[in-house]
Coordinates of C-alpha atoms in Angstrom, one line a residue:
X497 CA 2.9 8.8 10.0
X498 CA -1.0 8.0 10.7
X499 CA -2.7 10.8 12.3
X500 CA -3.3 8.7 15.9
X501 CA 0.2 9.1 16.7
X502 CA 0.4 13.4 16.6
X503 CA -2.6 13.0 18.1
X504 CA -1.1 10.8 20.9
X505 CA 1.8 13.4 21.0
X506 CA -0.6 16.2 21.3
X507 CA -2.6 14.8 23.7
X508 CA 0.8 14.2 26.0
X509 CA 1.7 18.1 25.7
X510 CA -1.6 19.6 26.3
X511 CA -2.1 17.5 29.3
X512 CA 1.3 18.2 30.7
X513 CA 0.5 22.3 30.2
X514 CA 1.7 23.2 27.0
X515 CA 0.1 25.1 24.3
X516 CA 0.5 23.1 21.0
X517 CA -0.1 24.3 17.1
X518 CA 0.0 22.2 14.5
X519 CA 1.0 23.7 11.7
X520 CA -0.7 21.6 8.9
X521 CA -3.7 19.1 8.7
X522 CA -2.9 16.9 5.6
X523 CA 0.0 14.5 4.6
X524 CA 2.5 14.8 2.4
X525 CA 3.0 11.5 0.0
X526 CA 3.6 12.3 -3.7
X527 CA 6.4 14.8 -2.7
X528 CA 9.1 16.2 -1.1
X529 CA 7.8 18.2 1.8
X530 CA 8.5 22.0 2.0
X531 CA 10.4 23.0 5.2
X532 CA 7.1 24.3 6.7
X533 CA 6.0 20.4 6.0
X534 CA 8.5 19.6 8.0
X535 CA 7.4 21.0 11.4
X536 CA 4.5 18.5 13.0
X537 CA 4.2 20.0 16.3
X538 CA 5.5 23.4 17.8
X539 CA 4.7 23.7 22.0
X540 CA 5.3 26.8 24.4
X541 CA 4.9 26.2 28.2
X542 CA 2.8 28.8 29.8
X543 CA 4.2 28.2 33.0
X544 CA 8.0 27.9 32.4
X545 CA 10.0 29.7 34.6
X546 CA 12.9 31.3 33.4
X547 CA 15.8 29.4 36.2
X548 CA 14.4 26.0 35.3
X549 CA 17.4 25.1 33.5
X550 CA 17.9 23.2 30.4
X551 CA 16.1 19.7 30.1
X552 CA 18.2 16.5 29.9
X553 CA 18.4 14.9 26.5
X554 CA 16.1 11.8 27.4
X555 CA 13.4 13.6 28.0
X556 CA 10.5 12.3 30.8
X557 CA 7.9 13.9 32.2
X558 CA 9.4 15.3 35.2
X559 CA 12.1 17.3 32.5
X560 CA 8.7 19.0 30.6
X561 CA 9.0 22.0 33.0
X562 CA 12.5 22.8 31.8
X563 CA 11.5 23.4 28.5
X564 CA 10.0 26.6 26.8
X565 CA 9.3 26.2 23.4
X566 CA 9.9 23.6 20.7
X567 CA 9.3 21.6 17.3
X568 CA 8.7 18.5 17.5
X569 CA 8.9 15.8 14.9
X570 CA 7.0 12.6 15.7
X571 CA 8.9 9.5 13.5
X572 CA 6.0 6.6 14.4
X573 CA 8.2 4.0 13.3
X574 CA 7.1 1.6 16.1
X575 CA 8.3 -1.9 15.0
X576 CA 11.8 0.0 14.7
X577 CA 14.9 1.3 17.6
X578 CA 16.8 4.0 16.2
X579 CA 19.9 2.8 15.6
X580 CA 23.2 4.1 14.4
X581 CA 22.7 2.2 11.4
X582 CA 18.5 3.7 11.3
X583 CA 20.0 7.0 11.8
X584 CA 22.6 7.1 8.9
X585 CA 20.5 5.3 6.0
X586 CA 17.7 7.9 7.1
X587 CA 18.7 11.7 6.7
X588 CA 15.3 12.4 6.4
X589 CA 14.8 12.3 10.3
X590 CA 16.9 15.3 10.8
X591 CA 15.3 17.2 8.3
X592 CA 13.3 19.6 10.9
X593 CA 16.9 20.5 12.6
X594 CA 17.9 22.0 9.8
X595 CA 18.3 26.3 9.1
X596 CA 15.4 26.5 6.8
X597 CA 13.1 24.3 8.6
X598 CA 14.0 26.6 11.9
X599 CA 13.5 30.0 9.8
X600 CA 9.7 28.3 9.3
X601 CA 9.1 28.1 12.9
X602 CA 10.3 31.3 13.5
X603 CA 8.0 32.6 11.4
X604 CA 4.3 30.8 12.8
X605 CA 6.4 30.8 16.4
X606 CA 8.0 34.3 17.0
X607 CA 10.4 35.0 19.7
X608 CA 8.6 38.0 22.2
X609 CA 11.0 40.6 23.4
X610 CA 13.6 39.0 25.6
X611 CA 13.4 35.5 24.2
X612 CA 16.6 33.7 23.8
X613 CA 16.2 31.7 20.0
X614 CA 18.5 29.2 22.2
X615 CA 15.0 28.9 24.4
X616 CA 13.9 26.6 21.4
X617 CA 14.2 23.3 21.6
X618 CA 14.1 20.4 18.8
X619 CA 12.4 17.2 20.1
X620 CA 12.6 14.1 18.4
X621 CA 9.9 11.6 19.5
X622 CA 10.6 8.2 18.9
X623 CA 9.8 4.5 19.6
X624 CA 13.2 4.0 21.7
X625 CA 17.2 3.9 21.1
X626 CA 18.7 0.4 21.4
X627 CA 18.9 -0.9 25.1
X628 CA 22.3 -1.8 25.2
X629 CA 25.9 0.2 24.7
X630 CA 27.3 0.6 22.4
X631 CA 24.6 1.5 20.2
X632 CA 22.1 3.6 22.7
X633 CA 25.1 5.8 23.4
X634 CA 25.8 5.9 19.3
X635 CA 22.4 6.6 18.8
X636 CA 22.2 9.3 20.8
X637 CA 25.5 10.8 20.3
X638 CA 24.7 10.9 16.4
X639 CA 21.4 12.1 17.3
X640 CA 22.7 15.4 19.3
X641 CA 25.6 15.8 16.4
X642 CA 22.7 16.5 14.1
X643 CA 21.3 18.8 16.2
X644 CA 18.5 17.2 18.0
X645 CA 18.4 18.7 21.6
X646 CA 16.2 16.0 23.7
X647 CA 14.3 12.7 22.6
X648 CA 10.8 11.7 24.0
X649 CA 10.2 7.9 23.8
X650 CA 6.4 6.8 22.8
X651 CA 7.0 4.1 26.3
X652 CA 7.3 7.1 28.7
X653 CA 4.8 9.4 27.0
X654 CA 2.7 6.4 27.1
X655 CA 2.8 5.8 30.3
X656 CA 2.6 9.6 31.7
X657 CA -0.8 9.3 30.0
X658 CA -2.5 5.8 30.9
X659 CA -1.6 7.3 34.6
X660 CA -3.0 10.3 34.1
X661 CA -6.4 9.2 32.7
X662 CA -9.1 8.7 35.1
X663 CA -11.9 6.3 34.8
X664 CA -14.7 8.4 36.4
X665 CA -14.2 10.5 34.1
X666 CA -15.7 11.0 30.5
X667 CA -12.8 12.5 28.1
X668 CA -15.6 13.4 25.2
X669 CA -13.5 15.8 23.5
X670 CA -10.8 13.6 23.2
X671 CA -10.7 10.3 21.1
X672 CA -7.3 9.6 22.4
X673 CA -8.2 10.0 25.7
X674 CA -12.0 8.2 25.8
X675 CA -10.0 5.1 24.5
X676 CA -7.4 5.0 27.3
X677 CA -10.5 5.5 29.7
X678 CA -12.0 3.0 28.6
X679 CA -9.4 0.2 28.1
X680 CA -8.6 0.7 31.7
X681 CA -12.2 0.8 32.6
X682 CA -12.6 -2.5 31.5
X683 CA -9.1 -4.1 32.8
X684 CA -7.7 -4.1 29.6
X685 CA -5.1 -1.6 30.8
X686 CA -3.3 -1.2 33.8
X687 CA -1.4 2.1 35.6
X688 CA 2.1 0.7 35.5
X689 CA 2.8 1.3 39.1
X690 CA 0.0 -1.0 39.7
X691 CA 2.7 -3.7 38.1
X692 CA 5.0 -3.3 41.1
X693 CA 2.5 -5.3 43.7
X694 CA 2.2 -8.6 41.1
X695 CA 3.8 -11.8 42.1

C-alpha cells in the first residue's frame, strides 16, 4: 500500500473528528508482518455519544458518529472490486480481524473504565464491492462472516473530502489536502453535487 492512500484515510478521519494513531511508519516487504504490523490505523471519536447506536455496515459519512473506536485496515487495491472470488484467494485481508491482531490494539488502544471491548469496531476500507447481486451481497456477507463490522469505500471517502475542502483556503499542513485545493482551484475538480445542475 503506498503511503498517499493512509494518508488519504487519515486525512478523512481527522476531518470528520476523530483522533487517529498510526501505529507504525515503515512497510513491511521482505516478511510476514507481526500482528502489530497488521493494524494501519486505530480512531476514537471525541464526540461519540453513548445512544448513537451501532453504524451500518456500509459505512458513509453521515454513519461516522455512530462509531467509537476502531482499526482500520486500508487494502488500496484500486484497479480491483472485492469479490467473493478476491475475498477467498486473499486471507490476508482479514488478517487484522483476527484475536492476536485485536490483543495488539488493545494494548496501544486501552479500553477506559466503562468501555464496552464490543465499542470497537473493525473497518475495512476498500475500493468498492461489485455493483450488482449476487456478488455485492456475497461480498459483503463473506466479509461480516470474517468478522469485518462496516466497510468504507475510497468513492465516498473521496467525495466527503473534495466537498469539504475549500478553495480560499490554504491547507499547508496537509499535502493531501493542498492538492485537493488546488485541483479544484483550478477546475480540475468539481464538488459532486455540482454534477446534478449539468445537462
Amino acid at each position: 500500500m503506498s503511503a498517499i492512500d493512509e494518508e488519504i484515510v487519515r486525512e478523512y478521519f481527522e476531518q470528520n473528528g476523530f483522533f487517529v494513531r498510526q501505529v507504525r511508519k515503515y512497510q513491511v516487504t521482505a516478511r510476514k508482518k507481526t500482528d502489530d504490523e497488521e493494524i494501519d490505523l486505530l480512531i476514537v471519536n471525541p464526540g461519540w455519544n453513548k445512544g448513537a447506536g451501532k453504524p451500518d455496515f456500509f459505512l458513509f459519512g453521515t454513519e461516522l458518529p455512530k462509531v467509537h473506536r476502531a482499526v482500520v485496515s486500508v487494502k488500496a487495491w484500486h484497479t480491483d472490486r472485492f469479490t467473493p472470488n478476491t475475498l477467498k484467494s486473499n486471507p490476508d485481508i482479514f488478517r487484522f480481524v483476527q484475536e492476536e491482531v485485536i490483543k495488539e490494539v488493545e494494548r496501544y488502544f486501552p479500553s477506559e473504565e466503562g468501555e464496552d471491548a464490543k465499542d470497537l469496531l473493525k473497518i475495512l476500507v476498500l475500493p468498492g464491492l461489485p455493483s450488482a447481486d449476487p456478488f455485492k451481497s456475497e461480498s459483503a456477507r463473506m466479509l461480516q462472516e470474517k468478522g469485518v463490522d462496516a466497510i468504507l469505500s475510497f468513492r465516498s471517502l473521496l467525495i466527503d473530502l473534495i466537498e469539504k475542502v475549500e478553495v480560499n483556503k490554504s491547507y499547508r499542513k496537509s499535502d493531501t489536502l493542498q492538492v485537493l485545493r488546488l485541483l479544484k482551484n483550478y477546475d480540475l475538480l468539481k464538488d459532486p453535487q455540482l454534477d446534478l445542475f449539468k445537462r
